[in-house]
Amino acid sequence: MQPLLQLTDAQIGGWVASFILPLFRVASMLMTMPIFGTQVLPQRVRLYVAVAITVVIVPGLPPAPTVDAISGQALLLVAEQIIIGALFGFSLQFLFQAFTVAGQILAIQMGMAFASMVDPTNGVSVAVIGQFFSMLVTLVFLSMNGHLVVFEVLTESFTTLPIGGGLLTAHYWDVVLRMGWVLGAGVLLVLPAITALLVVNIAFGVMTRAAPQLNIFSIGFPLTLVLGMFILWVSLGDILNQYQPLAANALQWLRELARAE
């Protein structure tokens, strides 16, 4: 009695190259990118989403090279896809971490560094203002369909960075290093608030020198906290104008990363 289904090594290798290799790139990006790569979303759910996305995009992808499923070449290709997907995910982390850093700096300046909570996305303790900025940028990113742009760039990357095309090029890593400058924008986001709070602290210093008997801590701490909350409330009115150029640059760098040659 002959088996109902006979598979050759070439057919198995073709299936591995056409589905499994793209799955590694998609899954590695989902495991490292913000929102989808957080601890809030279980790993099993992320894997299901990665399989669903791969099933949808595989029919439109260019043909992949046929490899032996258990050969060393297949392992190298898997490692290549994991590195590319992880770089895509980590590059998006710069955008979100810029706002988190801005919130941390502002919390320190206004005396709320002690008010911390456990960040459910990363599992670490952060200042509440940093967590507020992180939640805010997440909602704005989703409302402006930033995740759809990321998935579009990921799909295009299989054409611009084909499987087996290599990735160790100077331009590729230059784009990765340039993305790190997004973190510097976190300081610029809260620079007006930092400047205003610095003026307040200088004023308290002058008061302390003028009246040493004045208990400046009992007056300065609550006043600095109230003024810091007011400055934060005023600065939130312009948060969208500050977010848009940062998000545009981050997504543009992501496109350059996918088209690196």
CSV table of C-alpha atoms in Angstrom, one decimal:
chain,number,residue,atom,x,y,z
A,1,MET,CA,0.0,0.0,0.0
A,2,GLN,CA,1.5,3.3,-1.1
A,3,PRO,CA,1.3,6.4,1.1
A,4,LEU,CA,-1.4,8.9,0.2
A,5,LEU,CA,1.1,11.9,0.3
A,6,GLN,CA,4.6,11.7,-1.0
A,7,LEU,CA,6.9,14.7,-0.4
A,8,THR,CA,10.3,15.2,-1.9
A,9,ASP,CA,13.2,17.1,-0.3
A,10,ALA,CA,12.8,19.8,-2.9
A,11,GLN,CA,9.1,20.3,-2.0
A,12,ILE,CA,9.9,20.5,1.8
A,13,GLY,CA,12.7,22.9,1.1
A,14,GLY,CA,10.4,25.1,-1.0
A,15,TRP,CA,7.8,25.2,1.8
A,16,VAL,CA,10.5,26.1,4.3
A,17,ALA,CA,11.8,28.9,2.2
A,18,SER,CA,8.4,30.3,1.2
A,19,PHE,CA,6.7,30.2,4.7
A,20,ILE,CA,9.0,29.4,7.6
A,21,LEU,CA,11.7,32.0,6.7
A,22,PRO,CA,9.2,34.9,6.3
A,23,LEU,CA,7.6,33.7,9.6
A,24,PHE,CA,10.9,34.2,11.4
A,25,ARG,CA,11.2,37.8,10.2
A,26,VAL,CA,7.6,38.7,11.1
A,27,ALA,CA,7.7,36.9,14.5
A,28,SER,CA,11.0,38.5,15.5
A,29,MET,CA,9.6,42.0,14.7
A,30,LEU,CA,6.4,41.4,16.7
A,31,MET,CA,8.5,40.1,19.7
A,32,THR,CA,10.6,43.2,19.9
A,33,MET,CA,8.5,46.1,18.6
A,34,PRO,CA,6.4,48.3,21.0
A,35,ILE,CA,2.8,47.5,21.7
A,36,PHE,CA,2.8,44.0,20.3
A,37,GLY,CA,6.2,43.1,21.9
A,38,THR,CA,5.2,44.0,25.4
A,39,GLN,CA,4.6,41.7,28.3
A,40,VAL,CA,0.9,42.6,28.3
A,41,LEU,CA,0.4,40.6,25.2
A,42,PRO,CA,1.2,36.9,25.8
A,43,GLN,CA,3.8,35.3,23.6
A,44,ARG,CA,1.4,32.7,22.3
A,45,VAL,CA,-0.9,35.5,21.0
A,46,ARG,CA,2.0,37.2,19.4
A,47,LEU,CA,2.9,33.9,17.7
A,48,TYR,CA,-0.6,33.5,16.4
A,49,VAL,CA,-0.6,37.0,15.0
A,50,ALA,CA,2.7,36.4,13.4
A,51,VAL,CA,1.4,33.2,11.7
A,52,ALA,CA,-1.7,35.0,10.5
A,53,ILE,CA,0.3,37.9,9.1
A,54,THR,CA,2.7,35.5,7.3
A,55,VAL,CA,-0.2,33.5,5.8
A,56,VAL,CA,-1.7,36.8,4.4
A,57,ILE,CA,1.5,38.2,2.9
A,58,VAL,CA,3.2,35.0,1.6
A,59,PRO,CA,1.2,34.8,-1.6
A,60,GLY,CA,2.4,38.2,-2.7
A,61,LEU,CA,6.1,37.8,-1.8
A,62,PRO,CA,8.8,37.2,-4.4
A,63,PRO,CA,10.0,33.6,-4.7
A,64,ALA,CA,12.5,32.6,-2.1
A,65,PRO,CA,15.6,30.4,-2.7
A,66,THR,CA,15.0,26.7,-2.1
A,67,VAL,CA,17.2,25.3,0.7
A,68,ASP,CA,17.5,22.1,2.6
A,69,ALA,CA,15.4,22.3,5.7
A,70,ILE,CA,18.1,20.9,8.0
A,71,SER,CA,21.2,22.3,6.4
A,72,GLY,CA,23.6,25.0,7.6
A,73,GLN,CA,22.4,27.4,4.9
A,74,ALA,CA,18.9,27.2,6.3
A,75,LEU,CA,20.1,28.1,9.8
A,76,LEU,CA,22.0,31.1,8.4
A,77,LEU,CA,19.0,32.3,6.6
A,78,VAL,CA,16.9,31.9,9.8
A,79,ALA,CA,19.4,33.9,11.7
A,80,GLU,CA,19.4,36.6,9.0
A,81,GLN,CA,15.6,36.9,9.2
A,82,ILE,CA,15.6,37.1,13.0
A,83,ILE,CA,18.2,39.9,12.9
A,84,ILE,CA,16.3,41.9,10.3
A,85,GLY,CA,13.0,41.6,12.1
A,86,ALA,CA,14.5,42.4,15.5
A,87,LEU,CA,16.2,45.5,14.1
A,88,PHE,CA,12.8,46.6,12.7
A,89,GLY,CA,11.3,46.2,16.1
A,90,PHE,CA,14.0,47.8,18.1
A,91,SER,CA,14.1,50.8,15.7
A,92,LEU,CA,10.5,51.5,16.7
A,93,GLN,CA,11.4,51.3,20.4
A,94,PHE,CA,13.5,54.5,20.0
A,95,LEU,CA,10.3,56.5,19.2
A,96,PHE,CA,8.4,55.3,22.2
A,97,GLN,CA,11.4,55.4,24.6
A,98,ALA,CA,12.0,59.1,23.6
A,99,PHE,CA,8.7,60.0,25.3
A,100,THR,CA,9.4,57.8,28.3
A,101,VAL,CA,12.8,59.4,28.8
A,102,ALA,CA,11.1,62.8,28.5
A,103,GLY,CA,8.6,61.9,31.2
A,104,GLN,CA,11.4,60.6,33.5
A,105,ILE,CA,13.4,63.8,33.1
A,106,LEU,CA,10.3,66.0,33.8
A,107,ALA,CA,9.4,63.9,36.9
A,108,ILE,CA,12.9,64.3,38.4
A,109,GLN,CA,12.8,68.1,37.8
A,110,MET,CA,9.4,68.6,39.4
A,111,GLY,CA,10.1,66.3,42.4
A,112,MET,CA,7.9,63.4,41.4
A,113,ALA,CA,10.7,60.8,40.8
A,114,PHE,CA,9.6,59.1,44.0
A,115,ALA,CA,6.1,58.5,42.5
A,116,SER,CA,6.8,55.4,40.6
A,117,MET,CA,4.7,52.4,39.4
A,118,VAL,CA,5.4,49.1,37.8
A,119,ASP,CA,5.3,49.4,34.0
A,120,PRO,CA,3.2,46.5,32.8
A,121,THR,CA,4.7,46.6,29.4
A,122,ASN,CA,8.3,46.2,30.5
A,123,GLY,CA,8.0,44.9,34.0
A,124,VAL,CA,10.2,47.6,35.6
A,125,SER,CA,9.4,50.5,37.9
A,126,VAL,CA,9.1,53.9,36.2
A,127,ALA,CA,7.9,57.3,37.2
A,128,VAL,CA,4.2,57.9,36.7
A,129,ILE,CA,4.8,60.8,34.3
A,130,GLY,CA,7.0,58.6,32.1
A,131,GLN,CA,4.3,55.9,32.2
A,132,PHE,CA,1.7,58.6,31.2
A,133,PHE,CA,3.8,59.7,28.3
A,134,SER,CA,4.3,56.1,27.2
A,135,MET,CA,0.5,55.4,27.2
A,136,LEU,CA,-0.1,58.7,25.4
A,137,VAL,CA,2.3,58.0,22.6
A,138,THR,CA,0.9,54.4,22.3
A,139,LEU,CA,-2.7,55.7,21.8
A,140,VAL,CA,-1.6,58.4,19.4
A,141,PHE,CA,0.5,55.9,17.4
A,142,LEU,CA,-2.4,53.5,17.0
A,143,SER,CA,-4.9,56.3,16.3
A,144,MET,CA,-2.7,57.5,13.4
A,145,ASN,CA,-2.4,54.0,12.0
A,146,GLY,CA,1.3,53.8,12.6
A,147,HIS,CA,1.1,50.1,13.1
A,148,LEU,CA,-0.3,49.7,9.6
A,149,VAL,CA,2.6,51.6,8.1
A,150,VAL,CA,5.0,49.3,10.0
A,151,PHE,CA,3.3,46.2,8.5
A,152,GLU,CA,3.5,47.8,5.1
A,153,VAL,CA,7.2,48.4,5.4
A,154,LEU,CA,7.7,44.9,6.7
A,155,THR,CA,6.0,43.5,3.6
A,156,GLU,CA,8.0,45.7,1.3
A,157,SER,CA,11.2,44.6,3.0
A,158,PHE,CA,10.9,41.1,1.5
A,159,THR,CA,11.3,42.8,-1.9
A,160,THR,CA,14.0,45.3,-1.0
A,161,LEU,CA,15.8,43.0,1.4
A,162,PRO,CA,15.1,39.6,-0.1
A,163,ILE,CA,15.7,36.4,1.8
A,164,GLY,CA,19.4,35.5,1.4
A,165,GLY,CA,20.3,39.0,0.1
A,166,GLY,CA,22.6,39.7,3.0
A,167,LEU,CA,22.4,42.6,5.6
A,168,LEU,CA,26.0,43.5,6.7
A,169,THR,CA,26.3,46.6,4.7
A,170,ALA,CA,27.7,50.0,5.8
A,171,HIS,CA,24.5,51.9,4.8
A,172,TYR,CA,22.3,49.5,6.7
A,173,TRP,CA,24.1,49.9,10.0
A,174,ASP,CA,24.4,53.7,9.4
A,175,VAL,CA,20.6,53.9,9.4
A,176,VAL,CA,20.4,51.9,12.6
A,177,LEU,CA,22.8,54.2,14.4
A,178,ARG,CA,21.0,57.3,13.2
A,179,MET,CA,17.8,56.1,14.8
A,180,GLY,CA,19.5,56.4,18.2
A,181,TRP,CA,19.3,60.2,17.9
A,182,VAL,CA,15.6,60.0,18.4
A,183,LEU,CA,16.3,59.5,22.1
A,184,GLY,CA,17.9,62.9,22.1
A,185,ALA,CA,14.6,64.3,21.1
A,186,GLY,CA,13.2,63.3,24.4
A,187,VAL,CA,15.2,66.0,26.1
A,188,LEU,CA,13.9,68.6,23.6
A,189,LEU,CA,10.3,67.5,24.3
A,190,VAL,CA,10.5,68.7,27.9
A,191,LEU,CA,13.1,71.4,27.5
A,192,PRO,CA,10.6,74.3,28.0
A,193,ALA,CA,9.3,72.6,31.1
A,194,ILE,CA,12.8,72.0,32.4
A,195,THR,CA,13.7,75.6,31.8
A,196,ALA,CA,10.7,76.9,33.7
A,197,LEU,CA,11.3,74.6,36.6
A,198,LEU,CA,14.9,75.6,36.7
A,199,VAL,CA,13.9,79.3,37.0
A,200,VAL,CA,11.6,78.3,39.9
A,201,ASN,CA,14.4,76.4,41.7
A,202,ILE,CA,16.8,79.4,41.2
A,203,ALA,CA,14.1,81.7,42.7
A,204,PHE,CA,13.9,79.4,45.7
A,205,GLY,CA,17.7,79.4,46.0
A,206,VAL,CA,17.6,83.2,46.1
A,207,MET,CA,14.9,83.2,48.7
A,208,THR,CA,17.0,80.8,50.9
A,209,ARG,CA,19.9,83.2,50.7
A,210,ALA,CA,17.8,86.2,51.5
A,211,ALA,CA,15.9,84.6,54.4
A,212,PRO,CA,17.9,81.6,55.8
A,213,GLN,CA,15.3,81.1,58.6
A,214,LEU,CA,12.7,80.3,56.0
A,215,ASN,CA,11.9,76.6,55.7
A,216,ILE,CA,12.3,76.4,52.0
A,217,PHE,CA,11.6,72.7,51.8
A,218,SER,CA,8.1,73.0,53.3
A,219,ILE,CA,7.3,75.7,50.8
A,220,GLY,CA,9.4,74.8,47.7
A,221,PHE,CA,8.5,71.2,47.3
A,222,PRO,CA,4.7,71.5,47.1
A,223,LEU,CA,5.0,74.7,45.0
A,224,THR,CA,7.4,73.0,42.6
A,225,LEU,CA,5.1,70.1,42.3
A,226,VAL,CA,2.0,72.3,41.6
A,227,LEU,CA,3.9,74.4,39.1
A,228,GLY,CA,5.3,71.3,37.4
A,229,MET,CA,1.8,69.8,37.0
A,230,PHE,CA,0.6,73.2,35.6
A,231,ILE,CA,3.5,73.3,33.1
A,232,LEU,CA,2.8,69.7,32.1
A,233,TRP,CA,-0.8,70.6,31.5
A,234,VAL,CA,0.1,73.5,29.3
A,235,SER,CA,2.7,71.6,27.3
A,236,LEU,CA,0.2,68.8,26.5
A,237,GLY,CA,-1.6,71.2,24.3
A,238,ASP,CA,1.3,71.0,21.8
A,239,ILE,CA,2.2,67.4,22.2
A,240,LEU,CA,0.7,66.4,18.9
A,241,ASN,CA,2.9,68.9,17.0
A,242,GLN,CA,5.9,67.5,18.8
A,243,TYR,CA,4.9,63.9,18.1
A,244,GLN,CA,4.3,64.2,14.4
A,245,PRO,CA,7.9,65.1,13.3
A,246,LEU,CA,9.4,62.4,15.5
A,247,ALA,CA,7.0,59.7,14.3
A,248,ALA,CA,7.6,60.8,10.7
A,249,ASN,CA,11.3,60.6,11.1
A,250,ALA,CA,11.2,57.3,12.8
A,251,LEU,CA,8.9,55.7,10.1
A,252,GLN,CA,11.1,57.3,7.4
A,253,TRP,CA,14.2,55.8,8.9
A,254,LEU,CA,12.4,52.4,9.1
A,255,ARG,CA,11.7,52.7,5.4
A,256,GLU,CA,15.4,53.5,4.8
A,257,LEU,CA,16.3,50.5,6.9
A,258,ALA,CA,14.1,48.2,4.8
A,259,ARG,CA,15.6,49.6,1.6
A,260,ALA,CA,19.2,49.6,2.8
A,261,GLU,CA,21.6,48.4,0.1
